Coordinates of N, CA and C and ligand atoms in Angstrom, one line a residue:
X1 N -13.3 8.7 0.3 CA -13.1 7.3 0.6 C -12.3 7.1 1.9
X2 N -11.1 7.8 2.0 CA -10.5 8.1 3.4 C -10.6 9.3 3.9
X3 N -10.8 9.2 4.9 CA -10.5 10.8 6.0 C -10.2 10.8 7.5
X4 N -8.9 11.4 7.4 CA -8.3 11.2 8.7 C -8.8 12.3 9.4
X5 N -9.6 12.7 10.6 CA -9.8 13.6 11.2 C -9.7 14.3 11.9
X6 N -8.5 15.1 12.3 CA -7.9 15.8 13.3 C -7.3 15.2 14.3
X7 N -6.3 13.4 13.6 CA -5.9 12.6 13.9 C -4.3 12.7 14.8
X8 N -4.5 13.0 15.8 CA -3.4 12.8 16.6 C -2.8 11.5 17.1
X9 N -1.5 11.2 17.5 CA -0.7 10.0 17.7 C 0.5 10.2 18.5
X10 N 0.2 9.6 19.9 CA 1.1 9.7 21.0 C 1.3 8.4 21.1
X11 N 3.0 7.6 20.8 CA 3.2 6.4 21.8 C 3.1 6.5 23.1
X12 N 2.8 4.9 23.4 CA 3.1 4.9 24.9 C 4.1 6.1 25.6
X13 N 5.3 5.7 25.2 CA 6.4 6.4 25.5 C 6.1 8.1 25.5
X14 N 4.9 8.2 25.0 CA 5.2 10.3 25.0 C 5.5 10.6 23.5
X15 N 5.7 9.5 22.6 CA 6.9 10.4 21.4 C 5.6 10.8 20.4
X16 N 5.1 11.8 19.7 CA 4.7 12.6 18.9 C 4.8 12.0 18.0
X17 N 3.7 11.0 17.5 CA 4.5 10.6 15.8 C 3.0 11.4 14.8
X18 N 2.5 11.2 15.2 CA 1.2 12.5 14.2 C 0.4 13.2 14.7
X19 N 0.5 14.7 14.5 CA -0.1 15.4 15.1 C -1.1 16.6 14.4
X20 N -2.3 16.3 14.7 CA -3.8 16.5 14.3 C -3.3 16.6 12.8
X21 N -3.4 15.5 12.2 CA -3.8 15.5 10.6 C -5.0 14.9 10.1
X22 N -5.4 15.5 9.7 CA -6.5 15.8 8.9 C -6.2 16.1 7.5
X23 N -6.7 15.4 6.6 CA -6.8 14.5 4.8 C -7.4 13.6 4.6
X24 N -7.8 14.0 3.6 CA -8.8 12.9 2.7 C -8.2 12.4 1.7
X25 N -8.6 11.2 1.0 CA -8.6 10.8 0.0 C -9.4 10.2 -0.6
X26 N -9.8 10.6 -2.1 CA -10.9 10.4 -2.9 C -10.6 9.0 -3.4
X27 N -11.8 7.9 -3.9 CA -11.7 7.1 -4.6 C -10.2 7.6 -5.9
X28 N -9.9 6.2 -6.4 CA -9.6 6.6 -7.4 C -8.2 7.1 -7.1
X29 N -7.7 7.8 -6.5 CA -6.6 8.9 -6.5 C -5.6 7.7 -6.5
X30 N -4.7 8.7 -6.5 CA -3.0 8.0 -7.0 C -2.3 9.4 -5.3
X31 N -2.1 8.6 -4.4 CA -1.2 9.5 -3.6 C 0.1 8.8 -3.3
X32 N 1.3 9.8 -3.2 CA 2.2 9.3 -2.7 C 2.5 10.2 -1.3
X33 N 3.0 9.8 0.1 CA 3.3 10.4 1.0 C 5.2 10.1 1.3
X34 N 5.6 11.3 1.1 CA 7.1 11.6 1.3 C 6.9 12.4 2.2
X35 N 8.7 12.5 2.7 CA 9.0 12.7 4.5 C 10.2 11.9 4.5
X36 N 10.8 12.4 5.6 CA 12.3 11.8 5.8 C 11.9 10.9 6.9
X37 N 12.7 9.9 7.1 CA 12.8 8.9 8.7 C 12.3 9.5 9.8
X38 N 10.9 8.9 10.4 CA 10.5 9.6 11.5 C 9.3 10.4 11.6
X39 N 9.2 10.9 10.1 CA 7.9 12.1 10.2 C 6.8 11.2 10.3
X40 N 6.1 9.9 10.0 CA 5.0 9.6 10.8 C 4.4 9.0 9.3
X41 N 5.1 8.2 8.3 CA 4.5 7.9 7.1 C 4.0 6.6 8.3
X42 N 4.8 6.0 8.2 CA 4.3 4.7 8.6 C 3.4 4.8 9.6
X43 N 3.9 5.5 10.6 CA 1.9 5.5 12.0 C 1.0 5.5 10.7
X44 N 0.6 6.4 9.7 CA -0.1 7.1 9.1 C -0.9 5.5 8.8
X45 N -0.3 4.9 7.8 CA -0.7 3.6 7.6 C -1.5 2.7 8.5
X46 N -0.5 2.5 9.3 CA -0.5 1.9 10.8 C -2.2 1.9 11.4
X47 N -2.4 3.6 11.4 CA -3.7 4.0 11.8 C -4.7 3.6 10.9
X48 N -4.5 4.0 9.8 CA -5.6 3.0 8.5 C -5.9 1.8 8.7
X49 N -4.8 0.8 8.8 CA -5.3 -0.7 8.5 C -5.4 -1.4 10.1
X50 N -5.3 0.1 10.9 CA -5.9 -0.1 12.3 C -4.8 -1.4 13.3
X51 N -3.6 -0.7 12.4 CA -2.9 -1.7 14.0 C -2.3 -1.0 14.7
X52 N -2.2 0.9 15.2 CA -2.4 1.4 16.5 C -3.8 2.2 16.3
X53 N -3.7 2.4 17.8 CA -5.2 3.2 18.0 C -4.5 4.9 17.7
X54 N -5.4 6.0 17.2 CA -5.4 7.2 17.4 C -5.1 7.8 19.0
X55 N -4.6 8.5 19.5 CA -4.8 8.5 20.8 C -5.9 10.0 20.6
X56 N -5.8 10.9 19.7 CA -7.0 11.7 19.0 C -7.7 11.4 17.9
X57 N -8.9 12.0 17.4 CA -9.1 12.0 15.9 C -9.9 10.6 15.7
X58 N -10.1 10.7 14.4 CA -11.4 9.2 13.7 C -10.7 9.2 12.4
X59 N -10.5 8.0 12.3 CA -10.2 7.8 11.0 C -11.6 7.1 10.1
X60 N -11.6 7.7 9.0 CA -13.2 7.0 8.2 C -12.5 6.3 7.1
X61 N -12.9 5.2 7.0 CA -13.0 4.4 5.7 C -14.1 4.1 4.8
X62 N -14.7 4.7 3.6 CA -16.1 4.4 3.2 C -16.9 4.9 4.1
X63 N -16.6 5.7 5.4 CA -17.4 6.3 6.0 C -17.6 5.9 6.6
X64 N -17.0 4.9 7.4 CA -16.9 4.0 8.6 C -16.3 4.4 9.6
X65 N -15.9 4.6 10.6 CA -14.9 4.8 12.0 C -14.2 3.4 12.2
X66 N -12.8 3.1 11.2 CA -12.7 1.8 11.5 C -11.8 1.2 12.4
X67 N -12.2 2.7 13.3 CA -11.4 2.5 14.8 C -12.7 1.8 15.8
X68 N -13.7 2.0 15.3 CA -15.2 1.3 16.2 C -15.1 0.2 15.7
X69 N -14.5 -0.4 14.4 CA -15.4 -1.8 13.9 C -15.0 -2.7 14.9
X70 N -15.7 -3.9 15.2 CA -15.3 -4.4 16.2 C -14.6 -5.8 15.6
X71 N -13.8 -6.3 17.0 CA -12.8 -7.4 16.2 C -12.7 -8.0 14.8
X72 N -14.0 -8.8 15.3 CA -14.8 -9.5 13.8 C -14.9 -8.7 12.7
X73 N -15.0 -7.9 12.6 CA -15.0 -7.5 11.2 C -13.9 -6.7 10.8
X74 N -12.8 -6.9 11.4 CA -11.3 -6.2 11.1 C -10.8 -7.3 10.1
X75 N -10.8 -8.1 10.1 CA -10.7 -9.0 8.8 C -11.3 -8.7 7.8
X76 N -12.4 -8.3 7.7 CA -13.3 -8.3 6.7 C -13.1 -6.8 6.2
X77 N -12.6 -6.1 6.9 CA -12.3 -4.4 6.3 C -10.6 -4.7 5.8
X78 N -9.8 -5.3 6.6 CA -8.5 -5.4 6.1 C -8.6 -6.2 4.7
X79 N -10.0 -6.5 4.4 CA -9.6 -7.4 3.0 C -9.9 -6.4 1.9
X80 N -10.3 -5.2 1.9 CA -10.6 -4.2 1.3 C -9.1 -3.7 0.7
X81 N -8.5 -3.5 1.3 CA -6.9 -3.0 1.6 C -5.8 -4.0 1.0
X82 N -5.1 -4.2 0.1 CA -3.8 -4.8 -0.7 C -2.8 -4.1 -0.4
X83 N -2.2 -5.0 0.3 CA -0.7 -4.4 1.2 C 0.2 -4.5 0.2
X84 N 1.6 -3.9 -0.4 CA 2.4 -4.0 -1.0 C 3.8 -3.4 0.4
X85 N 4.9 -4.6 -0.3 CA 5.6 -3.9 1.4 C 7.1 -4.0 0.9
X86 N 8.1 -3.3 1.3 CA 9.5 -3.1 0.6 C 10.5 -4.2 0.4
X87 N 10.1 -5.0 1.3 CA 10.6 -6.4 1.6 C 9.4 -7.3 0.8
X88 N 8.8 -7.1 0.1 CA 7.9 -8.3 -1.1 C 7.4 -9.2 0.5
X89 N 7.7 -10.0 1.3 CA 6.8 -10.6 2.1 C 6.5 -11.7 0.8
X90 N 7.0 -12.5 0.5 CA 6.3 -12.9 -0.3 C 6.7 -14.9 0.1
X91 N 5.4 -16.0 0.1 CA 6.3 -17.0 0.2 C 7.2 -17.8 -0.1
X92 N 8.3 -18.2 0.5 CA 9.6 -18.8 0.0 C 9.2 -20.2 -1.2
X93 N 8.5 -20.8 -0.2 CA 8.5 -22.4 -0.9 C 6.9 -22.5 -1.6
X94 N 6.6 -21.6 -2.2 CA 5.4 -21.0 -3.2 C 6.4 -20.6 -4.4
X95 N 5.4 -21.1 -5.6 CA 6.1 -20.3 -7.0 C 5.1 -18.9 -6.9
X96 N 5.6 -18.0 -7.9 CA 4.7 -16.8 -8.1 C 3.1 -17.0 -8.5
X97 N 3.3 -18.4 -9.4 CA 1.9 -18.4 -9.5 C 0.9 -18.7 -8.1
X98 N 1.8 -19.4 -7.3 CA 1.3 -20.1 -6.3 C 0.8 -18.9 -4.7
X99 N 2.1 -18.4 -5.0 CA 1.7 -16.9 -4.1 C 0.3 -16.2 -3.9
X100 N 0.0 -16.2 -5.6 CA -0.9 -15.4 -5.8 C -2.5 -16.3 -5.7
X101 N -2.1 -17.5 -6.0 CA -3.6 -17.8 -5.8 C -3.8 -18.3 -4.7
X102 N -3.0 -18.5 -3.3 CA -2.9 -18.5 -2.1 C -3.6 -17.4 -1.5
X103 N -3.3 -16.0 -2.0 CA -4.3 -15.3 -1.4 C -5.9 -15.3 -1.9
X104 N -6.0 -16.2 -3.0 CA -7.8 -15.9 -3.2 C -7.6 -17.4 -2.4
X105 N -7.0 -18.1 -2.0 CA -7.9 -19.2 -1.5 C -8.0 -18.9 0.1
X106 N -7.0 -17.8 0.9 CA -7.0 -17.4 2.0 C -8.6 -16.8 1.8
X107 N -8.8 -16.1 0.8 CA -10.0 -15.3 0.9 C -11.6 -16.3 0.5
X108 N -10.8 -17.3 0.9 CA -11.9 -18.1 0.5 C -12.5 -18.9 -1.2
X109 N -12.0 -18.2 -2.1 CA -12.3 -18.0 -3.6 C -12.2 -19.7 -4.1
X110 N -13.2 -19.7 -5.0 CA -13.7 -21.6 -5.4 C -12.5 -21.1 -6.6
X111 N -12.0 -22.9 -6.6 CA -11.3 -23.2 -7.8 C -11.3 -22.4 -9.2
X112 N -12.2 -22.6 -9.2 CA -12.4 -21.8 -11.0 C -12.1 -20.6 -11.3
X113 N -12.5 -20.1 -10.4 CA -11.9 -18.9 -10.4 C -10.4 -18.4 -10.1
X114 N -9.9 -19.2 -9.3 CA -8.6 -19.4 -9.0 C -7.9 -19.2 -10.2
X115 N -8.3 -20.6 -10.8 CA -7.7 -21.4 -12.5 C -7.7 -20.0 -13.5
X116 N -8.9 -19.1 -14.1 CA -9.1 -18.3 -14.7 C -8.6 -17.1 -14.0
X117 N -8.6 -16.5 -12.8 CA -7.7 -15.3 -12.3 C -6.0 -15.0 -12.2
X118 N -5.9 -15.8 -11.8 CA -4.5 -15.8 -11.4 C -3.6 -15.9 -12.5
X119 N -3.8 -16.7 -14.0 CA -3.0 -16.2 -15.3 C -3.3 -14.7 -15.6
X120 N -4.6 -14.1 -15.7 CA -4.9 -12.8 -15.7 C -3.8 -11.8 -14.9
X121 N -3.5 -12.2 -13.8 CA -3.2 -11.8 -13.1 C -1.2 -11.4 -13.5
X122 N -1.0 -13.0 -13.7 CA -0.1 -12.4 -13.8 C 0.4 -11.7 -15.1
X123 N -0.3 -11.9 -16.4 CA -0.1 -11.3 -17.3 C -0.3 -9.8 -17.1
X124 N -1.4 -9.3 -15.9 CA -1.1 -7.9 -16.2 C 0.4 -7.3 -15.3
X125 N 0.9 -8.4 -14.1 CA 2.1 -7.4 -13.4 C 3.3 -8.6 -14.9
X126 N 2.5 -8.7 -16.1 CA 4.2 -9.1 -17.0 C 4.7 -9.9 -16.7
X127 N 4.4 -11.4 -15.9 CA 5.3 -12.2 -15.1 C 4.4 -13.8 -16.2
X128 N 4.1 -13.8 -17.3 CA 3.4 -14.9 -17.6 C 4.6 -15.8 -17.4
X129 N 5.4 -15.6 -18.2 CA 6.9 -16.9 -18.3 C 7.6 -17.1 -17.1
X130 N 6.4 -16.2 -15.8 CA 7.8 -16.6 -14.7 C 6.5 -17.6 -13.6
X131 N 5.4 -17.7 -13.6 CA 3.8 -18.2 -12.9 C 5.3 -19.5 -12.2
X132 N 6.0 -19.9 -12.8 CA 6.6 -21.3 -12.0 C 7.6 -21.1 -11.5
X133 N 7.9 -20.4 -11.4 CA 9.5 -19.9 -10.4 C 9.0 -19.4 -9.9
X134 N 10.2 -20.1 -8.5 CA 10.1 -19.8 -6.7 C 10.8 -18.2 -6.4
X135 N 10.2 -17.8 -5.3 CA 11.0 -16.4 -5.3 C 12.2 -16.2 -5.5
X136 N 13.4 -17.1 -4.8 CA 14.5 -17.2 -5.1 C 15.0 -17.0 -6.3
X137 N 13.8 -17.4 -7.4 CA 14.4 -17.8 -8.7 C 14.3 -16.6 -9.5
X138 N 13.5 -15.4 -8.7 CA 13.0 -13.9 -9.6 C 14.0 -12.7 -8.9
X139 N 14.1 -11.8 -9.5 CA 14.5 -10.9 -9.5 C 14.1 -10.0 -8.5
X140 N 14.6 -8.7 -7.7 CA 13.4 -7.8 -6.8 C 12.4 -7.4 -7.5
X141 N 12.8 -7.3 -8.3 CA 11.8 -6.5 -9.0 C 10.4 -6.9 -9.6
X142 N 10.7 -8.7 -9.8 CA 10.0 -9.5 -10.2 C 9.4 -10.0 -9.1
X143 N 10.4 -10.3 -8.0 CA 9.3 -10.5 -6.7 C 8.4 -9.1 -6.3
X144 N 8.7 -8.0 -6.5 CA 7.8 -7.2 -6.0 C 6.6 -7.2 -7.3
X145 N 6.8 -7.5 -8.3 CA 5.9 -7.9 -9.7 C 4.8 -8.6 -8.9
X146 N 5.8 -10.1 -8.3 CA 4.8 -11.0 -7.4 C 3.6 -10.3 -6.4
X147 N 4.1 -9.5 -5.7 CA 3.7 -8.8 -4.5 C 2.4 -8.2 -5.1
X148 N 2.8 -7.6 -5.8 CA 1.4 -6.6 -6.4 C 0.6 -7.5 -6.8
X149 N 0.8 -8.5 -7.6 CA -0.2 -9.4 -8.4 C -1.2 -10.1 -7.1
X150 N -0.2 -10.6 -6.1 CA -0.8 -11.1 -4.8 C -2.0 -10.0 -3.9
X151 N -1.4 -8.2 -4.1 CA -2.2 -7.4 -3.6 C -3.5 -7.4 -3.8
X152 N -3.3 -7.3 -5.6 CA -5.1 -7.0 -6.2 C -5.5 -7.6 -6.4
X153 N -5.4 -9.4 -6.3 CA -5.8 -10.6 -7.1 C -7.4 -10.3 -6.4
X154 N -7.4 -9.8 -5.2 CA -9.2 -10.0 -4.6 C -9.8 -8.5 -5.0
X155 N -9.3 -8.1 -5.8 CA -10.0 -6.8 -5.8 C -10.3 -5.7 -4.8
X156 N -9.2 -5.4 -3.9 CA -9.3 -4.7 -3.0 C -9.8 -2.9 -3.5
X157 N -10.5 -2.3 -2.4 CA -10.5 -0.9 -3.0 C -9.1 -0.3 -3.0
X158 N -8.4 -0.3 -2.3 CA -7.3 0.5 -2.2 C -5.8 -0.8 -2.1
X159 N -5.0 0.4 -2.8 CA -3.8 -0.9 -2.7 C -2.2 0.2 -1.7
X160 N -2.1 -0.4 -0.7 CA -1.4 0.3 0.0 C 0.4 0.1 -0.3
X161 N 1.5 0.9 -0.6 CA 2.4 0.1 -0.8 C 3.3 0.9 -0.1
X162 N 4.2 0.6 1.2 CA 4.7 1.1 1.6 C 6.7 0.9 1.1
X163 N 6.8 1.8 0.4 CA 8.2 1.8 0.0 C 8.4 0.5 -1.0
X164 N 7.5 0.9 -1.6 CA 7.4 -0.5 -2.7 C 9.2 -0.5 -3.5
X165 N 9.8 0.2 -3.4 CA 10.9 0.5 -4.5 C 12.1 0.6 -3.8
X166 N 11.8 0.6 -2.1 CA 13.3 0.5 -1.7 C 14.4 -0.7 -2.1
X167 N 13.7 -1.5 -1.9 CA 15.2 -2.2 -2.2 C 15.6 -2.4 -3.6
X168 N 14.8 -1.8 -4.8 CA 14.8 -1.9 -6.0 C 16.1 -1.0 -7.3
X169 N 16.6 -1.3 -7.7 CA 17.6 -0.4 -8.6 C 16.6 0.0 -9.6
X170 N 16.7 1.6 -10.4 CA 16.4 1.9 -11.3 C 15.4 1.5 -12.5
X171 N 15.7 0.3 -12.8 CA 15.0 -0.3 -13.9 C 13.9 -0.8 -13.5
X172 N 13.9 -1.2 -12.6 CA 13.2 -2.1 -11.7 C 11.8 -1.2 -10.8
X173 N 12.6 -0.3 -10.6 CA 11.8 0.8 -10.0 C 10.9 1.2 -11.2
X174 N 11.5 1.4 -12.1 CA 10.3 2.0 -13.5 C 9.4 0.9 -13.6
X175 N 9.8 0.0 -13.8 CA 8.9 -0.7 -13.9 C 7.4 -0.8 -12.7
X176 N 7.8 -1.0 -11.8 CA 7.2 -1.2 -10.6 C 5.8 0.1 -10.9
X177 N 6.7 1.1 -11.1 CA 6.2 2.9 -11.1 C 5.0 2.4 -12.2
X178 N 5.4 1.8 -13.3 CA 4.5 1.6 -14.5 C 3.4 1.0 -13.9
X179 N 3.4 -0.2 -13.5 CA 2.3 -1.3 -13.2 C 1.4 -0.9 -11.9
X180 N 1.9 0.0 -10.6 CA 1.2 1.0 -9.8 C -0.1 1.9 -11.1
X181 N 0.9 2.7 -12.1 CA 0.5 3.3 -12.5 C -1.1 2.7 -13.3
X182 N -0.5 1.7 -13.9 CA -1.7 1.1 -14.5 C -2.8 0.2 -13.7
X183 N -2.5 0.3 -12.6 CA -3.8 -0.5 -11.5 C -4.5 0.6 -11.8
X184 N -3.9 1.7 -11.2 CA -4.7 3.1 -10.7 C -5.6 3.3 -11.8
X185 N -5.1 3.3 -13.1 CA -6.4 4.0 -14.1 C -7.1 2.7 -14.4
X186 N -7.1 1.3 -13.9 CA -7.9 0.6 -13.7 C -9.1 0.6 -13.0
X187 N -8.4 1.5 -12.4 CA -9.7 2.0 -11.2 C -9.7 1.6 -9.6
X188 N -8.1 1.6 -9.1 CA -8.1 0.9 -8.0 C -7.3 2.5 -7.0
X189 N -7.7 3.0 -6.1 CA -7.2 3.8 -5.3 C -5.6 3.0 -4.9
X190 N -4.3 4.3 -5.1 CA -3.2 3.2 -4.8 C -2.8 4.5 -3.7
X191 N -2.2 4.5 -2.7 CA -1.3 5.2 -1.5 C -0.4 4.2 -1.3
X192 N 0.8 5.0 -1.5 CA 2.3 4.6 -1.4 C 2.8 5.7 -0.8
X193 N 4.1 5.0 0.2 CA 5.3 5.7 0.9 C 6.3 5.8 -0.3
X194 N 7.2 6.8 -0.1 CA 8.7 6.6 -0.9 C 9.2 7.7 -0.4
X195 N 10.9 7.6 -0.3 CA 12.1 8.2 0.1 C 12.0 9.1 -1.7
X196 N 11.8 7.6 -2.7 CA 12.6 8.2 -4.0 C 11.9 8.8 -4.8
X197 N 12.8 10.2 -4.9 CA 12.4 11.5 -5.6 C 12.0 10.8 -7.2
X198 N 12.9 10.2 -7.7 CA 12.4 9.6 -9.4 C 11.1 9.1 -9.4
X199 N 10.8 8.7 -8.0 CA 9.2 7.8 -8.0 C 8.0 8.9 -8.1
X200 N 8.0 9.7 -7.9 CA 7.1 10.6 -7.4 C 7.1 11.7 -8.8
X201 N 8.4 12.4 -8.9 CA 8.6 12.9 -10.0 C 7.4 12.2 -11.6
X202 N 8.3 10.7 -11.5 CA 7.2 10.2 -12.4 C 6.2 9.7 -12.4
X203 N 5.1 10.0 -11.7 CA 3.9 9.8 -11.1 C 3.3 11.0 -11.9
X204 N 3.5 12.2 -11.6 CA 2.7 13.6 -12.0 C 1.3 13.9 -10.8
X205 N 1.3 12.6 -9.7 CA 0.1 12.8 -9.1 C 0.6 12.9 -8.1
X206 N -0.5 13.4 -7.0 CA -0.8 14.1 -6.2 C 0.2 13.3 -4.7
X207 N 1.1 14.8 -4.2 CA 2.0 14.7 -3.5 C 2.2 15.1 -2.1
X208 N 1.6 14.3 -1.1 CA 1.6 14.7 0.5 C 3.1 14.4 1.3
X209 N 3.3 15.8 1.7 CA 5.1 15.9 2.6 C 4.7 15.9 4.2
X210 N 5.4 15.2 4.2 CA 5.1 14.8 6.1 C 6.4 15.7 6.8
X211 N 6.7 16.3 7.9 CA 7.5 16.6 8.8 C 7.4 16.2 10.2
X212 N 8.1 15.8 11.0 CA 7.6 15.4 12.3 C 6.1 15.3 12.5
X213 N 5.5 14.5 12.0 CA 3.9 14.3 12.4 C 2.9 15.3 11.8
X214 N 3.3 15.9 10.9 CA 2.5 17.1 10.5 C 2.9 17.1 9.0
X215 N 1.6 17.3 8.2 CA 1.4 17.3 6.3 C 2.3 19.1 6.7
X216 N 3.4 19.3 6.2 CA 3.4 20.7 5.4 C 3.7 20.6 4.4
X217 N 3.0 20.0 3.1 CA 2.8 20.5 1.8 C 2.1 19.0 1.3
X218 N 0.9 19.6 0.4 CA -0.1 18.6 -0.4 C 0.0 19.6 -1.8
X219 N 0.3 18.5 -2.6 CA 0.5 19.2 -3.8 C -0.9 18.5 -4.7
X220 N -1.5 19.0 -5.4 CA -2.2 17.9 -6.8 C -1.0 17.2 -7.9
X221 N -0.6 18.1 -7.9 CA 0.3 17.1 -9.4 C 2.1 17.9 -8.9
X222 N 2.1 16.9 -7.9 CA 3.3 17.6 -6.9 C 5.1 16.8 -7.5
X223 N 5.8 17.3 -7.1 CA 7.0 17.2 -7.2 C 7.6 16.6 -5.7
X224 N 8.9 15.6 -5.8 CA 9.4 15.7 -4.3 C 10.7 17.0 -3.6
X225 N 10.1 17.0 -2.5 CA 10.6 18.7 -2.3 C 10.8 18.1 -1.0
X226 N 12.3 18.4 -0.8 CA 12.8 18.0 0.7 C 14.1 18.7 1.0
Ligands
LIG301 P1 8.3 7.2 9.1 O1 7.5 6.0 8.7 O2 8.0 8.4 8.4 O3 9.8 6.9 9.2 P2 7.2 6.6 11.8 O4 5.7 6.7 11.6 O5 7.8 5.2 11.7 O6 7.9 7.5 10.6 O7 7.7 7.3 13.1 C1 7.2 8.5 13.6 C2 7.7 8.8 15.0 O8 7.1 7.9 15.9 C3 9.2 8.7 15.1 O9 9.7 9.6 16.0 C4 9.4 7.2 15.6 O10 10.6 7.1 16.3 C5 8.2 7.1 16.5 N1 7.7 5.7 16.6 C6 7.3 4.9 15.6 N2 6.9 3.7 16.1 C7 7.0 3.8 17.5 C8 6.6 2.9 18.6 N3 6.1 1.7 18.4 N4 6.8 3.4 19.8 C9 7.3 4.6 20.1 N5 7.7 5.5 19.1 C10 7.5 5.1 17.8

């Protein structure tokens, strides 16, 4: 479903942020990519949802080069893709219910469906008794609840979440860990960043280590090792 292909990354500046990586990822998978500050998680993304160029390498989406697709249809591939982000991003003067059916109406989506999705929705990220509270009014944990519900509400193939758990304490984190967990055997490809070793640990799935711009270790049912 993804394959980065002997993908290199030079800033302007000269600085090395990924250098010739090459990985795939299968429908379906559950990956997390760990690495300390710097090693190149975020280019890594960056290059996927195509907002730098490779300065080597092709990246394939569905078998696409979605470094060729042209303008116009960079919208239409980014809607494939459900951003999750460590800071929730989520709107201020929107309730949670409101968040979430904001993005099917960005996506175009008729009423009714709206009305019928978006309870669904939030009862799978567990937020029924919160659909009317404003972010302010939720917890991180519950705003990042938010976030995710807003991710998959369109059915994206893949749900990307970069550091979904940093700003989150422990409980909060499990939880989070839980409801990733259960998109995935829903059938949704999820790739996530994380610093936290407890996140990955309880995953059981499959674990890519970055070092200055370069994978040295891809585990199947990996541990974090730093
Ligand atoms: P991570 O997400 O793992 O912390 P990054 O992908 O952000 O790593 O960074 C990889 C390397 O690229 C680092 O050396 C970083 O300083 C550098 N870098 C990131 N973004 C830019 C940029 N826009 N311009 C120049 N260098 C950058």
């Amino acid at each position: 479903m993804i394959y980065f292909d002997k993908v290199t990354k030079l800033y302007r500046d000269g600085t090395p942020a990924l250098e010739d990586i090459t990985l795939s990822i299968a429908p379906k998978e559950f990956v997390s990519i760990v690495g300390h500050s710097g090693a190149g998680k975020t280019t890594l993304l960056k290059m996927l949802l195509v907002e730098e160029a490779p300065t080597e390498g092709t990246i394939y989406f569905e078998s696409t080069d979605v470094h060729s697709l042209p303008k116009s249809m960079l919208h239409h591939y980014r809607r494939k893709i459900g951003m999750v982000f460590q800071d929730f991003r989520l709107i201020p003067n929107k309730t949670a219910y409101e968040n979430i059916a904001f993005a099917m109406e960005a996506a175009g989506r008729p009423d009714d469906e709206i009305a019928s999705d978006v309870p669904h929705i939030l009862d799978l990220v567990d937020l029924t008794s919160k659909g009317g509270h404003f972010p302010h009014q939720l917890s991180g944990g519950e705003q990042q609840r938010v976030a995710i519900g807003r991710a998959i509400v369109n059915q994206p193939d893949l749900i990307v979440a970069d550091e979904p758990t940093g700003n989150l304490d422990p409980v909060n984190t499990y939880e989070i860990v839980e409801i990733l967990k259960k998109i995935n055997e829903l059938g949704t490809t999820v790739l996530i960043t994380t610093h936290n070793k407890g996140v990955v640990d309880a995953m059981g799935k499959r674990v890519i280590t970055m070092e200055r711009g370069r994978i040295v270790r891809d585990d199947a049912h990996g541990q974090y090792i730093l």
